[in-house]
Amino acid sequence: MRNPMQWATSIAIAGFDRLGHRFNLPPFDSPPPSWRLSGALTSRERLLAWESTAAVWRVVGTLLVMVVGIIHYRMLFDWSGRTPYDFDAIHTYLPMAKQLLADGPKFFLTERGISVPPFSVVFPALFGAEIGIQRQVNMGLSVLIIGLMFRTGYLLHSITAGVLMAAAYGLSPHFWPYMSTASVEAIYMFLLVATFWSFAEGWRGARWGYVVGGVLLGLATLTRATVLYFLPLVIVGAWWRSRRSEQQQSFWRGLRNAHAIALAIVAPLIAKNMLLWGVSAVSTGAGIALLSGHHPLTYGFESNYFNLNSDHGLAASEGMTHLDVRANASFAAMANFIIADLPAKVLLKMYALKTSAILFATNREWLMPVTELRGWRVALLGAATLSLFAVRRVPLLGYVWLFFAFQVALHLPVLYAHRYSVSAVDLPLAVLAGTGVAFALFNMRWWVTPLAAASVCVAWWVGTQTTFNLHFHAPNLYGVSHRVVLGYDRNKLPISNMQGFVLHADGKLTQTEETGTIEFDFSALPAPRVPQLALSMLARIVDPANPGQCIRVRLDYRAAGEESFTRERTWSQPWTSGPETKKIIYGGAAHIRLNEPGRLRMHFTCRGATLDIERLELVQTRTMVEYRKQFFEKHGVGSWEEWYRKYGYTRGR
């Protein structure tokens, strides 16, 4: 008895047969590519054979990809005027590109020339290092990626795979904020996708594909150095696989040669850096990434997630930037010192939180709704798992899976920021998801599609539960070295003014109006400023009339010399209601800038709720101050300059 999927396939074949007869297209019995099929053709295999050769579907697929490209460019254009990620381009890449244009190649012999990967400076210099032009060039590269995705999907499986792969990239909201900037994300991701395309061409018989792919991969490594550590791994693995595989020897040999070419492109630069500066890398920056990635206050996440200032600058001499040669050495040494000091359970929690964030996005993402980011990533992850069934037939998919796994593992010990995870996770997942879905549609049994849909739903649920239950809701303020600058108990809260609240004898406050405000007087703070300050409350909100209104609480700060509260010192953060007392921590850095005497106003919209604040504190973190002190004691030095001299770090500033 025929199952529903077989009936649907037969109906589709009959319709396509009539369409093909009318337009004089190749019949279904045209031989499909040899890697896909073997033996007698099934109905789905006949459908795939027709799909691969039908002129109508080629035209329709091309039109669909063009529509995706138009939508993608429109979203890039909208984001280009409001993206916050041009900071690095404005302050680092474009000024260095202009200096390269002025100084010529000798720029790369200077200390500043080693601070970033060279192609991230060379590429904008090719277009005059102008931010407007570079932004347009990058958006053009992003649209070209859609075309490369289409071609790659066709080579790996079918036109349908190409359309799905292009849509998985072009319609994903993860790429829009970053590919519309003048920074390096666009050229880096373009080079990676072009590499995958070249390898696909090589796998389908074009030997030049491995040579071109090796050159492109080398340039990608000179744009973002995380690829460097992947090259020797693939060279060894491909060599071993070529000796064990009889059917795919040419592919593995081509892959080995391509990565050898890429390593040969990068090796002279590393040798130059070793001779001149003692840095065995493409550029500096690994030290600060490793130190920030193990900061116990923020669990290795970017401090902006907590509205805190990073204090990593204390781990280097004054006057240095975080990319200077000697600063890079001190950051790396401090990072290793901290890693050795942290308990194993803290490191495991840190890596578990980062894994959750990389795979499912954090609850603190602010660029767009978290559900939108998480939805795309989970859907791609679920669809990509279908490509695992095709790895034996298409070994290039196994290579992309290896790249994905390596990038996830590599980003665990370094600083987590969402934009770093986009190229590491979303880009390879787009390739795998498009091929996986197409493979399921044409090559698998009828029950695979509903099973795939169910797996995506399960992944969504797991991701949501993981990020809500495992993920942090506040910085690790009391788990690191700190001091309480100001502290107030329940009946001694420094309330200077309140509206819409009634204060009870036990220190609890009940909101009586639609909106209410409470002002706290922090004029007792030492002047002029206290760095690394955070507000900590042991409190709860109970019995609100409308719990949905208590999701966020707004904070405004007014310094002693300011006449009124302004929108320039405002911060909003979630605060859920419930009977349990919670430790609620607000970072006091950007936005409210809580670091000097003044007044803090909290704005609530929780009519009927009772606010119970048991303890209110202003806490100063001293993480790097204490670690630096312990580090100096261990090495028997009193300053960074002494440490540099003692351990031979004499080159650089």
XYZ file of C-alpha atoms in Angstrom:
653
model
C 0.000 0.000 0.000
C 1.371 3.410 -0.940
C 1.996 5.937 1.822
C 0.892 9.612 1.584
C 4.327 10.825 0.574
C 4.470 8.404 -2.343
C 1.027 9.553 -3.544
C 2.153 13.206 -3.370
C 5.362 12.399 -5.240
C 3.469 10.544 -7.995
C 1.095 13.476 -8.449
C 4.036 15.881 -8.648
C 5.795 13.700 -11.213
C 2.685 13.496 -13.369
C 2.331 17.282 -13.296
C 5.969 17.844 -14.145
C 5.758 15.273 -16.946
C 2.952 17.222 -18.599
C 4.827 20.484 -18.063
C 7.980 18.992 -19.564
C 6.094 17.632 -22.591
C 4.563 21.048 -23.269
C 7.885 22.907 -23.103
C 9.933 20.098 -24.686
C 12.063 19.606 -21.547
C 14.224 16.584 -20.730
C 12.163 13.572 -19.620
C 12.342 12.049 -16.178
C 14.499 9.191 -17.244
C 17.403 11.521 -18.031
C 20.383 10.203 -16.046
C 20.945 12.175 -12.821
C 24.416 12.973 -11.448
C 26.149 9.706 -10.572
C 26.868 10.567 -6.917
C 23.188 10.950 -6.069
C 21.750 7.722 -7.381
C 22.623 4.105 -7.886
C 20.610 1.194 -9.181
C 16.956 1.519 -10.187
C 15.453 4.980 -10.004
C 12.784 5.583 -7.376
C 10.029 8.131 -7.882
C 11.869 10.675 -5.789
C 15.109 10.082 -7.646
C 13.319 10.620 -10.946
C 11.939 13.860 -9.563
C 15.446 14.946 -8.541
C 16.792 14.064 -11.984
C 14.164 16.217 -13.660
C 14.662 19.030 -11.150
C 18.382 19.144 -11.918
C 17.880 19.566 -15.663
C 14.513 21.310 -16.167
C 14.870 24.700 -17.832
C 11.667 26.008 -16.242
C 12.852 25.272 -12.714
C 16.232 26.819 -13.503
C 14.463 30.041 -14.473
C 12.098 29.915 -11.498
C 14.964 29.167 -9.108
C 17.012 32.045 -10.488
C 14.057 34.421 -10.125
C 13.517 33.306 -6.520
C 17.174 33.933 -5.717
C 16.923 37.388 -7.307
C 13.931 38.162 -5.085
C 15.931 37.033 -2.048
C 18.776 39.309 -3.156
C 16.456 42.311 -3.500
C 14.961 41.724 -0.037
C 18.428 41.225 1.421
C 19.798 44.442 -0.064
C 16.739 46.360 1.104
C 17.313 45.179 4.676
C 21.024 46.004 4.437
C 20.184 49.495 3.209
C 17.806 50.028 6.129
C 20.402 48.830 8.624
C 23.278 50.821 7.111
C 21.893 54.047 8.541
C 21.437 52.762 12.084
C 23.861 49.909 12.675
C 26.005 50.402 15.806
C 28.825 48.240 14.483
C 30.858 50.787 12.511
C 32.913 51.637 15.604
C 35.845 49.338 14.768
C 35.868 50.498 11.151
C 35.886 54.180 12.116
C 38.498 53.891 14.872
C 40.711 51.034 13.648
C 40.379 49.583 10.145
C 39.790 52.713 8.056
C 42.454 54.895 9.800
C 44.955 52.063 9.411
C 43.982 51.653 5.757
C 44.616 55.360 5.212
C 47.992 55.026 6.906
C 48.758 52.084 4.601
C 47.935 54.251 1.585
C 50.275 56.934 2.911
C 53.185 54.727 4.053
C 52.978 51.861 1.599
C 54.016 48.253 2.421
C 56.456 49.403 5.126
C 53.372 50.039 7.278
C 53.263 46.306 8.012
C 56.759 46.492 9.512
C 55.530 48.829 12.253
C 53.951 47.835 15.568
C 50.621 49.278 14.525
C 50.719 47.155 11.390
C 50.667 43.956 13.453
C 47.656 44.930 15.565
C 45.025 43.604 13.102
C 45.066 40.938 10.348
C 46.584 42.544 7.228
C 43.855 41.895 4.654
C 41.315 43.642 6.908
C 43.363 46.775 6.201
C 44.393 46.062 2.605
C 40.837 45.521 1.385
C 39.383 48.909 2.460
C 42.563 50.580 1.198
C 41.711 49.287 -2.290
C 38.623 51.528 -2.233
C 40.214 54.620 -0.728
C 39.370 53.805 2.907
C 36.217 55.917 2.763
C 33.432 54.761 5.049
C 30.553 55.432 2.623
C 32.224 53.625 -0.270
C 33.310 50.722 1.924
C 29.800 50.309 3.263
C 28.411 50.055 -0.271
C 31.159 47.616 -1.300
C 30.398 45.396 1.678
C 26.675 45.390 0.944
C 27.481 44.417 -2.648
C 29.629 41.541 -1.394
C 26.759 40.390 0.804
C 24.449 40.233 -2.212
C 27.112 38.318 -4.158
C 27.176 35.769 -1.336
C 23.567 34.918 -2.203
C 24.605 34.043 -5.759
C 27.522 31.945 -4.495
C 25.173 30.136 -2.123
C 22.844 29.338 -5.014
C 25.661 27.934 -7.132
C 27.135 25.978 -4.201
C 23.778 24.400 -3.355
C 23.288 23.353 -6.971
C 26.737 21.758 -7.096
C 26.223 19.921 -3.809
C 22.717 18.673 -4.539
C 20.201 20.502 -6.735
C 18.637 23.793 -7.771
C 16.262 23.451 -4.837
C 19.215 23.206 -2.444
C 20.691 26.339 -4.004
C 17.452 28.288 -3.554
C 17.102 27.112 0.058
C 20.731 27.893 0.818
C 20.451 31.394 -0.643
C 17.257 32.029 1.345
C 18.823 30.713 4.565
C 21.500 33.380 4.227
C 19.677 36.275 2.551
C 16.571 36.261 4.758
C 18.363 35.657 8.056
C 18.231 38.667 10.427
C 21.559 37.635 11.953
C 23.536 39.019 8.992
C 21.811 42.347 8.333
C 23.351 44.480 11.137
C 26.907 43.347 10.347
C 27.007 43.075 6.563
C 25.789 46.673 6.210
C 28.815 48.160 7.974
C 32.241 49.273 6.766
C 33.921 46.690 9.008
C 35.491 43.318 8.104
C 32.494 40.974 8.520
C 31.410 41.288 4.881
C 34.768 40.526 3.265
C 35.496 37.730 5.752
C 32.176 35.958 5.162
C 32.417 36.508 1.414
C 35.816 34.815 1.366
C 34.495 31.885 3.405
C 31.462 31.335 1.150
C 33.661 31.706 -1.937
C 35.934 29.050 -0.437
C 33.018 26.638 0.022
C 31.928 27.321 -3.564
C 35.434 26.689 -4.930
C 35.680 23.406 -3.056
C 32.266 22.410 -4.440
C 33.542 23.114 -7.956
C 36.593 21.001 -7.229
C 34.468 18.169 -5.899
C 32.426 18.204 -9.114
C 35.583 17.806 -11.211
C 37.092 21.289 -11.665
C 40.633 20.912 -10.315
C 41.143 24.668 -10.301
C 38.550 24.835 -7.519
C 40.986 23.585 -4.905
C 43.681 26.054 -5.953
C 41.291 29.015 -5.949
C 39.747 27.795 -2.702
C 43.165 27.611 -1.061
C 43.966 31.198 -2.054
C 40.572 32.428 -0.836
C 40.960 30.564 2.451
C 44.400 32.096 2.916
C 42.932 35.576 2.425
C 40.137 34.730 4.878
C 42.794 33.774 7.441
C 44.493 37.119 6.841
C 41.162 38.813 7.522
C 40.118 37.039 10.719
C 42.757 34.859 12.320
C 40.435 32.271 13.883
C 40.727 30.242 10.660
C 44.491 29.831 11.186
C 44.189 27.017 13.699
C 41.811 25.151 11.379
C 44.356 24.820 8.553
C 46.806 22.273 10.038
C 43.904 20.264 11.463
C 42.383 19.778 7.999
C 45.759 19.104 6.362
C 46.413 16.204 8.744
C 42.818 14.954 8.684
C 42.502 15.116 4.893
C 45.827 13.319 4.450
C 44.674 10.535 6.794
C 41.246 10.324 5.121
C 42.736 10.155 1.619
C 44.691 7.062 2.615
C 41.564 5.286 3.903
C 38.961 6.310 1.334
C 39.019 4.734 -2.123
C 35.975 6.552 -3.558
C 36.770 10.124 -2.471
C 40.562 10.195 -2.702
C 40.651 13.066 -5.207
C 38.473 15.219 -2.955
C 40.540 14.658 0.169
C 43.778 15.228 -1.701
C 42.395 18.425 -3.186
C 41.259 19.574 0.250
C 44.678 18.804 1.712
C 46.425 20.747 -1.048
C 44.038 23.704 -0.716
C 44.724 24.090 2.996
C 48.442 23.695 2.367
C 48.204 26.601 -0.094
C 46.347 28.685 2.500
C 48.960 27.887 5.143
C 51.736 28.759 2.707
C 50.133 32.182 2.184
C 49.941 32.842 5.923
C 53.283 31.316 7.008
C 55.578 34.150 5.755
C 53.520 36.702 7.674
C 53.784 34.689 10.896
C 57.530 34.295 10.359
C 57.851 38.078 9.923
C 55.870 38.725 13.095
C 58.048 36.276 15.012
C 61.277 37.879 13.835
C 60.230 41.481 14.386
C 57.932 41.276 17.407
C 58.077 37.792 18.872
C 54.403 37.191 18.070
C 53.638 33.755 16.619
C 50.285 34.773 15.141
C 48.714 36.678 12.273
C 48.210 39.692 14.550
C 47.924 40.681 18.192
C 44.553 40.503 19.936
C 44.540 36.913 21.143
C 45.617 38.023 24.619
C 42.731 40.405 25.224
C 40.251 37.938 23.693
C 41.402 35.175 26.054
C 41.457 37.447 29.107
C 38.004 38.896 28.436
C 36.709 35.420 27.639
C 37.584 34.247 31.169
C 36.566 37.331 33.117
C 34.727 35.841 36.130
C 32.600 38.976 36.646
C 30.859 38.642 33.260
C 31.287 34.873 32.728
C 33.483 35.679 29.722
C 30.766 37.685 27.960
C 31.070 41.188 26.558
C 30.628 43.613 29.448
C 27.994 45.588 27.530
C 25.531 42.754 28.198
C 25.589 43.886 31.843
C 26.022 47.634 31.316
C 29.441 47.402 32.968
C 32.791 48.875 32.056
C 35.521 46.332 31.404
C 38.513 46.657 33.723
C 40.906 44.626 31.578
C 42.913 47.793 30.966
C 44.444 47.296 34.408
C 46.236 44.229 33.031
C 48.671 46.346 31.012
C 50.827 49.432 31.396
C 49.229 52.847 31.167
C 49.327 54.476 27.754
C 49.086 51.185 25.864
C 46.205 50.033 23.730
C 44.880 46.501 24.045
C 46.494 45.595 20.698
C 50.064 46.676 21.493
C 52.658 43.908 21.416
C 53.624 44.058 25.093
C 50.026 44.583 26.198
C 49.055 41.477 24.237
C 51.723 39.488 26.100
C 50.564 40.719 29.520
C 46.921 40.007 28.691
C 47.772 36.451 27.679
C 49.828 35.898 30.840
C 47.039 37.273 33.046
C 44.475 35.115 31.234
C 46.487 31.958 31.926
C 46.877 33.033 35.560
C 43.108 33.523 35.949
C 42.288 30.223 34.215
C 44.575 28.381 36.646
C 42.926 30.163 39.596
C 39.276 29.610 38.655
C 37.607 26.475 40.091
C 36.675 23.792 37.568
C 32.946 24.240 38.228
C 33.201 27.962 37.421
C 34.973 27.234 34.116
C 32.395 24.571 33.235
C 29.537 26.972 33.976
C 31.236 29.678 31.930
C 31.641 27.388 28.912
C 28.109 26.021 29.315
C 26.703 29.555 29.235
C 28.734 30.387 26.140
C 27.666 27.198 24.376
C 24.047 28.068 25.116
C 24.548 31.597 23.784
C 26.358 30.446 20.632
C 23.730 27.868 19.709
C 20.552 29.588 20.907
C 21.380 33.337 21.404
C 21.289 34.998 24.811
C 18.308 36.560 26.545
C 20.220 39.835 26.735
C 20.493 40.494 22.998
C 19.164 43.983 22.374
C 19.635 44.516 18.630
C 16.319 42.855 17.751
C 13.828 40.530 19.476
C 15.572 37.504 20.977
C 12.820 35.185 19.706
C 13.617 36.252 16.128
C 17.335 35.578 16.472
C 16.804 32.333 18.348
C 14.108 31.173 15.939
C 16.349 31.449 12.885
C 19.313 29.821 14.580
C 17.317 26.912 15.989
C 15.512 26.340 12.664
C 18.829 26.291 10.777
C 20.372 23.980 13.359
C 17.458 21.553 13.104
C 17.443 21.619 9.304
C 21.230 21.256 9.158
C 21.070 17.944 11.030
C 19.352 16.459 7.951
C 22.561 16.967 5.987
C 24.290 14.418 8.235
C 22.552 11.712 6.196
C 24.318 13.008 3.070
C 27.856 13.285 4.482
C 28.966 9.937 3.044
C 27.780 10.913 -0.433
C 28.895 14.536 -0.194
C 32.085 14.702 1.906
C 32.189 18.481 1.534
C 29.229 18.620 3.928
C 31.352 16.788 6.482
C 34.018 19.445 5.988
C 31.496 22.226 6.660
C 30.306 20.365 9.778
C 33.918 20.163 10.942
C 34.333 23.893 10.348
C 31.149 24.561 12.341
C 32.210 22.369 15.288
C 35.731 23.827 15.305
C 34.453 27.406 15.326
C 32.058 26.686 18.205
C 34.859 25.075 20.239
C 37.310 27.866 19.399
C 34.918 30.587 20.557
C 34.296 29.042 23.975
C 37.503 30.275 25.671
C 37.451 33.754 24.087
C 35.202 36.771 24.588
C 31.587 36.122 23.651
C 29.749 38.680 21.548
C 26.865 37.885 19.243
C 28.565 39.268 16.135
C 31.442 36.799 16.510
C 28.994 33.896 16.544
C 27.349 34.905 13.245
C 30.262 33.938 11.010
C 31.129 30.961 13.214
C 27.614 29.474 13.391
C 25.019 31.016 11.067
C 27.146 30.956 7.918
C 28.017 27.221 7.903
C 24.504 26.366 9.147
C 23.002 28.129 6.106
C 25.049 25.860 3.827
C 24.158 22.722 5.760
C 20.468 23.580 6.232
C 19.799 24.251 2.538
C 21.420 20.992 1.474
C 19.857 19.043 4.336
C 16.287 20.072 3.534
C 16.757 19.399 -0.183
C 18.249 16.002 0.557
C 15.275 15.168 2.805
C 12.791 16.237 0.132
C 14.286 14.220 -2.716
C 16.248 11.334 -1.239
C 14.658 10.190 2.014
C 11.670 8.215 3.144
C 8.293 9.850 3.709
C 8.643 9.990 7.500
C 11.851 12.060 7.478
C 10.140 15.420 6.805
C 7.730 15.291 9.782
C 10.576 13.940 11.882
C 12.691 16.944 10.881
C 9.865 19.331 11.792
C 9.528 17.625 15.161
C 13.283 17.874 15.763
C 13.196 21.630 15.096
C 10.371 21.999 17.630
C 12.314 19.993 20.193
C 15.462 22.046 19.514
C 13.422 25.237 19.960
C 12.097 24.029 23.311
C 15.522 22.867 24.503
C 17.120 26.141 23.424
C 14.474 28.237 25.138
C 14.620 26.247 28.364
C 18.399 26.200 28.345
C 18.817 29.922 27.904
C 16.144 30.776 30.458
C 17.144 28.293 33.149
C 20.890 27.969 32.670
C 21.685 31.439 31.470
C 22.800 34.261 33.706
C 20.483 37.082 34.698
C 23.112 39.251 36.419
C 26.888 39.631 36.550
C 28.850 37.562 39.044
C 29.219 40.604 41.294
C 29.577 38.806 44.622
C 31.641 35.949 43.214
C 34.655 38.190 42.530
C 36.708 40.602 44.593
C 34.538 43.614 45.523
C 33.804 46.194 48.189
C 30.507 47.692 49.322
C 30.760 51.469 48.935
C 27.247 52.220 50.286
C 24.805 49.838 51.965
C 21.265 50.299 53.281
C 18.903 47.917 55.056
C 15.111 47.721 54.688
C 14.210 50.502 57.163
C 17.075 52.831 56.230
C 16.624 53.166 52.483
C 17.847 56.616 51.256
C 14.466 57.537 49.697
C 14.392 61.267 48.953
C 11.165 61.399 46.953
C 8.438 59.093 45.647
C 5.237 59.380 43.638
C 2.491 56.796 43.281
C 3.803 54.715 46.193
C 2.835 54.290 49.852
C 5.608 53.433 52.342
C 4.594 50.991 55.091
C 6.071 50.634 58.546
C 7.923 47.437 57.648
C 9.769 49.196 54.826
C 7.638 47.805 51.996
C 6.191 50.048 49.300
C 2.879 49.596 47.485
C 2.207 51.248 44.141
C -1.177 52.992 44.131
C -1.186 54.613 40.672
C -0.659 53.470 37.078
C 2.952 54.635 37.174
C 5.178 55.304 40.149
C 8.672 56.575 40.811
C 11.092 56.264 43.711
C 14.182 58.453 44.083
C 17.205 57.326 46.061
C 19.743 59.843 47.359
C 23.304 58.702 46.703
C 24.999 61.983 47.580
C 27.092 60.027 50.090
C 29.113 58.535 47.250
C 32.769 59.647 47.367
C 33.602 62.410 44.914
C 34.564 62.854 42.191
C 33.901 59.337 40.872
C 34.010 55.678 41.856
C 34.937 53.373 38.925
C 33.439 49.931 38.350
C 30.281 50.631 40.376
C 27.064 48.581 40.248
C 23.692 48.796 41.994
C 22.625 45.652 43.850
C 19.218 45.009 45.434
C 17.881 42.079 47.413
C 14.212 42.592 46.557
C 10.993 41.268 45.044
C 7.791 42.524 43.407
C 4.662 40.703 44.611
C 0.931 40.792 43.872
C 0.818 43.121 40.840
C -2.635 43.795 39.408
C -1.250 43.256 35.902
C 1.947 41.107 35.981
C 2.634 41.779 32.319
C 3.344 45.433 33.114
C 6.218 44.593 35.452
C 8.526 43.139 32.818
C 10.899 46.138 32.723
C 11.927 48.821 35.197
C 13.491 52.075 33.998
C 16.347 53.773 35.854
C 17.330 57.436 35.511
C 20.368 59.037 37.145
C 21.091 62.674 37.863
C 24.513 63.754 39.112
C 24.759 66.335 41.885
C 25.645 69.106 39.448
C 22.818 68.361 36.987
C 19.499 70.196 37.207
C 17.168 67.393 36.077
C 16.926 63.817 34.853
C 17.613 63.411 31.140
C 17.281 60.631 28.566
C 21.061 60.580 28.244
C 21.389 58.766 31.595
C 18.627 56.165 31.296
C 18.669 52.388 31.448
C 15.893 49.798 31.248
C 16.189 46.216 32.472
C 13.828 43.265 33.063
C 12.476 42.592 36.555
C 9.927 39.804 36.834
C 7.399 39.607 39.660
C 7.146 36.654 42.025
C 7.126 35.657 45.683
C 10.842 34.796 45.817
C 13.383 37.373 46.922
C 15.945 37.911 44.167
C 19.321 39.540 43.921
C 18.867 42.144 41.192
C 22.004 43.810 39.855
C 22.156 46.820 37.545
C 25.420 47.741 35.881
C 26.268 51.376 36.390
C 28.499 52.132 33.404
C 27.142 53.357 30.077
C 23.667 54.908 29.928
C 23.008 55.815 33.589
C 26.742 56.267 34.448
C 26.269 55.511 38.131
C 29.742 56.482 39.383
C 29.413 59.851 41.130
C 27.246 61.509 43.826
C 23.656 62.099 42.706
C 20.149 60.696 42.683
C 18.732 57.530 41.154
C 15.095 57.388 40.046
C 13.350 54.056 39.463
C 10.244 54.127 37.278
C 7.631 51.344 37.720
C 4.394 50.446 35.937
C 3.083 47.839 38.378
C -0.107 49.220 39.876
C -1.224 47.276 42.952
C 2.149 45.620 43.404
C 4.146 45.635 46.614
C 7.853 46.386 46.311
C 9.910 44.740 49.034
C 13.567 45.882 49.146
C 15.449 44.059 51.894
C 18.901 45.428 51.094
C 20.289 48.102 48.761
C 24.014 48.361 47.982
C 26.401 50.179 45.695
C 29.252 47.742 45.008
C 32.636 48.359 43.412
C 34.250 45.423 41.610
C 37.984 44.931 42.042
C 38.555 41.856 39.883
C 41.601 42.898 37.887
C 43.047 44.961 40.749
C 43.298 41.861 42.920
C 44.391 39.556 40.113
C 47.115 41.964 39.063
C 48.349 42.177 42.668
C 48.469 38.374 42.976
C 50.127 38.088 39.563
C 52.912 40.510 40.510
C 53.478 38.713 43.825
C 53.798 35.366 42.060
C 56.395 36.700 39.600
C 58.250 38.859 42.132
C 57.752 42.184 40.341
C 56.130 45.459 41.290
C 54.972 46.737 37.907
C 54.382 45.688 34.337
C 57.588 47.372 33.237
C 59.538 45.133 35.605
C 57.690 42.078 34.330
C 58.442 43.038 30.711
C 62.146 43.383 31.470
C 62.311 40.212 33.581
C 60.711 38.004 30.930
C 62.279 39.602 27.857
C 59.295 41.501 26.439
C 61.425 44.427 25.295
C 60.001 44.904 21.809
C 57.084 47.234 21.251
C 55.865 50.105 23.349
